[in-house]
Amino acid sequence: MVSEPQIPHGSREAGTPPTQASGATARARLAVAGLLLFAYAIPLFYPPTPVALGTLTPPDAWLLARIFPGVPVFWIAARLAALAVAAVLLSGTDVPALRRTLDGESAAPSHARVGTRRLVALAGALLQACSAPWAFHLSPVGQTAYLLTLFVPAALLGCPERLTPRWRPRLAWSAVLVAAVIVAWMVARLTTDLESPRVADVIDGWRGWLDVVTFVQQKKNLLTDLFDPRLPGMGGVLLSLHGMPLFQSDILPLSFRWVQIFQIVAIAACAAGIGALTRMLLGRGVAAIAVAVFLFAPYTRFVTLFPGPFLAGPIYATAVALCAVTCVRRRSEAPLAALGACAGIAIQFPGVMPVLAFLIAWTAWHLRDSWRGLWLGGAAALASFAAAVVPALAHVLVPTEMVAHFRWDGLISIIDGGLLGQLPLGTTPPAWEGVSPRPFDIVVAALLAPFAHPRLAIRLWGDALFDPVGSALIAVGLAACVRSALRSPAARVLLLFFAAALCPAFVSPVDVVDIVHAVVLPVPAALLAALGFLVVRQQLGWKAADARALAAVAIAVCLGGTLLFDVVNPRILSASSFGIMFRVLTSGAAQRVVVLTYGPSFVRKTKTLFTGPITAFGGPRPVGYLAYEGGDLPVSDLAAEGKDLFFWSHGFDQDLEMTDAICRQWPDATLYEIWDDAGLGRVHGARVGGDAWKPEGADGKWRSWSCASRNGRPD
């Protein structure tokens, strides 16, 4: 008896072969998903007009209006809804990468014979741990040697296991593409970011630069001292990423430019580590996507542009993750010992602690049956961990002081405008008056942050932390992990990694999410983007060996991130008053300039605008500054120093009526008002003598008039 052919459930349609029906449905689904992704991404390049600084959102406004102030609710909601639906439509496929097992193929050898090399490695780790209490006596050279010695046990344990590298011609193109993305990013950063006037807009970040200067001047200890006395738990060891050992040893002179270069190199090395991590977790051929999403994200651009502690988060997390994944996959002692050293360093950064706890717990669980063969490496790991942590116990890792990170500052709309110098500090109400924290708002905003972000001028961030293509791939990868979480260990690891990285942002000192708390976020986001690419590639039927598709998407990510950060964001974010000044000053005019700023009697909290370091390091050449509290300016002293160009912030002009004061002393002065690209911020200026001057590169964004014209006011 001949049986009837079986037709898969749900594929039987009248008059339509199952293959044609399923093919048509798949094509329709992909077309709809593509249109929705287009609807999410393209509006980012044509954002809504920004609102004036200091505009307050009503407390009874909708949730999206509260967490994304100044942006139309429909614009945000429509884009997020389009992205969510597209991610769900695209993620309904089985991705081979999520079927990968993360465990090693075999358990570690029993090591019946304890060799000399292994004993030396353990003895060295124990000896360094015992010497840790005396680390505060070390010189800068000794501190650097101490840090490097933390990894000697791992190197000794790894020597017998060192593999002979094998050249695989078929895979060479993927490594070349990763290298090309990293090199292109480094060249772009060395060209555009060194001494960029945009560093003057990161107002509160200048405290971090003062910490760098103080560390060098006071010869502080990288192993035992805090990065900043007001940031408990953040150890000074992260300054080694800024080149601190070379500065303290007088090998290189301390300069803003050199620190930027060290940051660029450090982030590039982190990107290479993310590429290796992507290959280990998701397979070959997609590392370039993860590297491009990480490097060209507006988040990373801010972290690299301005010297500060934030770059340590991704670097620490990547190093710990590489050690953890290698431990689990290879069951070897060398990465286990390195994990102990990396964890001891990483624990000195509060934002990394959740990720660190997750990775250590995950590693311990997977190695629970292999400790007989790994006991010596585990002991070396504990000793190296202790050697890194013990020196920091007295001043860095003080639990009772950690609560300083949980503070309340108030409304970001007031803080942003005040720090930028665009709001009058004397008449603007304090940012915290009449405002209470809304924890639920912050949690929701943190969960949405990888896909939509509130505009923060002092962080140079517009409506997105990642480029549009990268954000879409992150959403697809996240949806694929959620679908596969019950049956895929790789999906669970990525989801937990992402959650651990994001959770520090659930607490914010302002009324919008403070994503710099989630310093590790770009690392799991890059991994999820690579997974999202695998999902999309499978849906579209692209061949895994097709380098053109991979290169096209990587280039799209690079271009999208660059356009957002360098073109779109300056058109929707206010620049600081002094950032505008540096944009229009030539190096030849800098010697004529004096910045007028608040004096010591102005006691408002937000008066701390770091005018001194900004005027010294915010431009290619330093400019002078003068604290002014009213009355007559020192005319003769200024003339003797050749200072005939004055600049002051818009808020300062309203607080002290600086324009009128200038015209009283110099009736023939020429006055200036210069705007930023967004038309939100401005700086005021005056030329009281000397050669004629006009703002460079500010066509259509400035005006001038004389004091004699209508009592010093423009027509």
Short mmCIF file of N, CA and C in Angstrom, two decimals, residues 108-109 111 113-126 149-163 326-327 330-341 371 373-384:
data_model
loop_
_atom_site.label_atom_id
_atom_site.label_comp_id
_atom_site.label_asym_id
_atom_site.label_seq_id
_atom_site.Cartn_x
_atom_site.Cartn_y
_atom_site.Cartn_z
N ALA A 108 41.10 18.44 31.71
CA ALA A 108 42.53 18.72 31.79
C ALA A 108 43.28 17.48 32.27
N PRO A 109 44.51 17.33 31.88
CA PRO A 109 45.30 16.19 32.35
C PRO A 109 45.48 16.24 33.86
N HIS A 111 48.11 15.74 35.63
CA HIS A 111 49.40 16.27 36.08
C HIS A 111 49.93 15.48 37.28
N ARG A 113 52.74 14.27 37.74
CA ARG A 113 54.07 14.76 38.12
C ARG A 113 54.06 16.27 38.13
N VAL A 114 54.36 16.85 39.25
CA VAL A 114 54.42 18.30 39.39
C VAL A 114 55.79 18.77 38.92
N GLY A 115 55.84 19.37 37.75
CA GLY A 115 57.10 19.77 37.17
C GLY A 115 57.68 21.01 37.83
N THR A 116 58.97 21.22 37.56
CA THR A 116 59.66 22.36 38.15
C THR A 116 59.05 23.68 37.70
N ARG A 117 58.69 23.76 36.43
CA ARG A 117 58.15 25.01 35.90
C ARG A 117 56.85 25.38 36.61
N ARG A 118 56.01 24.39 36.86
CA ARG A 118 54.74 24.67 37.53
C ARG A 118 54.97 25.07 38.98
N LEU A 119 55.92 24.44 39.64
CA LEU A 119 56.23 24.81 41.02
C LEU A 119 56.78 26.23 41.10
N VAL A 120 57.63 26.60 40.14
CA VAL A 120 58.19 27.96 40.12
C VAL A 120 57.07 28.98 39.91
N ALA A 121 56.13 28.64 39.03
CA ALA A 121 55.01 29.55 38.78
C ALA A 121 54.20 29.77 40.05
N LEU A 122 53.87 28.71 40.75
CA LEU A 122 53.10 28.84 41.99
C LEU A 122 53.90 29.57 43.06
N ALA A 123 55.17 29.24 43.18
CA ALA A 123 56.01 29.90 44.19
C ALA A 123 56.12 31.39 43.90
N GLY A 124 56.26 31.74 42.62
CA GLY A 124 56.34 33.16 42.28
C GLY A 124 55.07 33.91 42.63
N ALA A 125 53.92 33.30 42.35
CA ALA A 125 52.65 33.94 42.67
C ALA A 125 52.49 34.11 44.18
N LEU A 126 52.85 33.07 44.94
CA LEU A 126 52.75 33.16 46.40
C LEU A 126 53.71 34.19 46.97
N THR A 149 54.63 41.54 36.68
CA THR A 149 54.95 40.28 37.34
C THR A 149 53.70 39.49 37.69
N LEU A 150 52.57 40.17 37.81
CA LEU A 150 51.31 39.46 38.08
C LEU A 150 51.01 38.40 37.03
N PHE A 151 51.51 38.58 35.83
CA PHE A 151 51.20 37.66 34.73
C PHE A 151 52.33 36.67 34.45
N VAL A 152 53.41 36.73 35.22
CA VAL A 152 54.50 35.78 35.03
C VAL A 152 54.07 34.35 35.33
N PRO A 153 53.32 34.09 36.42
CA PRO A 153 52.88 32.69 36.63
C PRO A 153 52.08 32.14 35.47
N ALA A 154 51.20 32.94 34.88
CA ALA A 154 50.43 32.46 33.72
C ALA A 154 51.36 32.15 32.56
N ALA A 155 52.37 33.00 32.36
CA ALA A 155 53.30 32.76 31.25
C ALA A 155 54.09 31.48 31.48
N LEU A 156 54.52 31.22 32.71
CA LEU A 156 55.26 30.00 33.00
C LEU A 156 54.38 28.76 32.83
N LEU A 157 53.15 28.86 33.29
CA LEU A 157 52.25 27.72 33.16
C LEU A 157 51.86 27.46 31.71
N GLY A 158 51.89 28.49 30.90
CA GLY A 158 51.49 28.34 29.51
C GLY A 158 52.59 27.87 28.59
N CYS A 159 53.82 27.94 29.04
CA CYS A 159 54.93 27.57 28.16
C CYS A 159 54.83 26.14 27.62
N PRO A 160 54.56 25.13 28.43
CA PRO A 160 54.47 23.77 27.88
C PRO A 160 53.29 23.58 26.96
N GLU A 161 52.26 24.48 27.06
CA GLU A 161 51.05 24.31 26.28
C GLU A 161 51.03 25.18 25.03
N ARG A 162 52.12 25.87 24.82
CA ARG A 162 52.12 26.80 23.70
C ARG A 162 51.95 26.04 22.39
N LEU A 163 51.00 26.49 21.61
CA LEU A 163 50.72 25.84 20.33
C LEU A 163 51.51 26.48 19.21
N THR A 326 38.77 31.06 27.61
CA THR A 326 39.88 30.16 27.32
C THR A 326 39.99 29.07 28.39
N CYS A 327 39.77 29.44 29.65
CA CYS A 327 39.77 28.44 30.73
C CYS A 327 38.74 27.36 30.46
N ARG A 330 39.62 25.30 27.04
CA ARG A 330 40.87 24.52 26.95
C ARG A 330 41.22 23.78 28.23
N ARG A 331 40.55 24.11 29.34
CA ARG A 331 40.83 23.45 30.60
C ARG A 331 42.32 23.50 30.93
N SER A 332 42.90 24.68 30.83
CA SER A 332 44.34 24.80 31.07
C SER A 332 44.61 25.76 32.22
N GLU A 333 45.78 25.64 32.80
CA GLU A 333 46.12 26.42 33.99
C GLU A 333 46.58 27.83 33.67
N ALA A 334 47.18 28.03 32.51
CA ALA A 334 47.71 29.35 32.19
C ALA A 334 46.62 30.43 32.17
N PRO A 335 45.52 30.25 31.42
CA PRO A 335 44.48 31.28 31.45
C PRO A 335 43.82 31.40 32.81
N LEU A 336 43.81 30.32 33.60
CA LEU A 336 43.24 30.39 34.95
C LEU A 336 44.08 31.31 35.83
N ALA A 337 45.40 31.17 35.75
CA ALA A 337 46.28 32.06 36.51
C ALA A 337 46.15 33.51 36.03
N ALA A 338 46.05 33.69 34.71
CA ALA A 338 45.87 35.04 34.18
C ALA A 338 44.53 35.62 34.61
N LEU A 339 43.50 34.78 34.73
CA LEU A 339 42.20 35.25 35.20
C LEU A 339 42.30 35.83 36.60
N GLY A 340 43.07 35.18 37.46
CA GLY A 340 43.25 35.71 38.81
C GLY A 340 43.89 37.09 38.81
N ALA A 341 44.92 37.28 37.99
CA ALA A 341 45.59 38.59 37.92
C ALA A 341 44.66 39.65 37.34
N TRP A 371 39.07 20.27 38.92
CA TRP A 371 40.02 20.91 39.84
C TRP A 371 41.21 20.03 40.18
N GLY A 373 43.03 18.42 38.17
CA GLY A 373 44.08 18.69 37.20
C GLY A 373 44.48 20.14 37.13
N LEU A 374 43.68 21.02 37.77
CA LEU A 374 43.94 22.45 37.67
C LEU A 374 44.24 23.10 39.02
N TRP A 375 44.48 22.30 40.05
CA TRP A 375 44.61 22.87 41.39
C TRP A 375 45.78 23.84 41.49
N LEU A 376 46.87 23.52 40.80
CA LEU A 376 48.04 24.40 40.92
C LEU A 376 47.78 25.73 40.21
N GLY A 377 47.14 25.67 39.03
CA GLY A 377 46.78 26.91 38.35
C GLY A 377 45.78 27.72 39.15
N GLY A 378 44.83 27.02 39.81
CA GLY A 378 43.87 27.74 40.66
C GLY A 378 44.55 28.41 41.83
N ALA A 379 45.51 27.72 42.45
CA ALA A 379 46.25 28.33 43.56
C ALA A 379 47.04 29.55 43.09
N ALA A 380 47.66 29.44 41.92
CA ALA A 380 48.39 30.59 41.37
C ALA A 380 47.44 31.74 41.07
N ALA A 381 46.22 31.42 40.59
CA ALA A 381 45.23 32.46 40.32
C ALA A 381 44.84 33.19 41.59
N LEU A 382 44.59 32.45 42.67
CA LEU A 382 44.22 33.08 43.94
C LEU A 382 45.36 33.95 44.47
N ALA A 383 46.59 33.44 44.34
CA ALA A 383 47.73 34.22 44.82
C ALA A 383 47.91 35.50 44.00
N SER A 384 47.76 35.41 42.69
CA SER A 384 47.88 36.60 41.84
C SER A 384 46.75 37.58 42.12
#
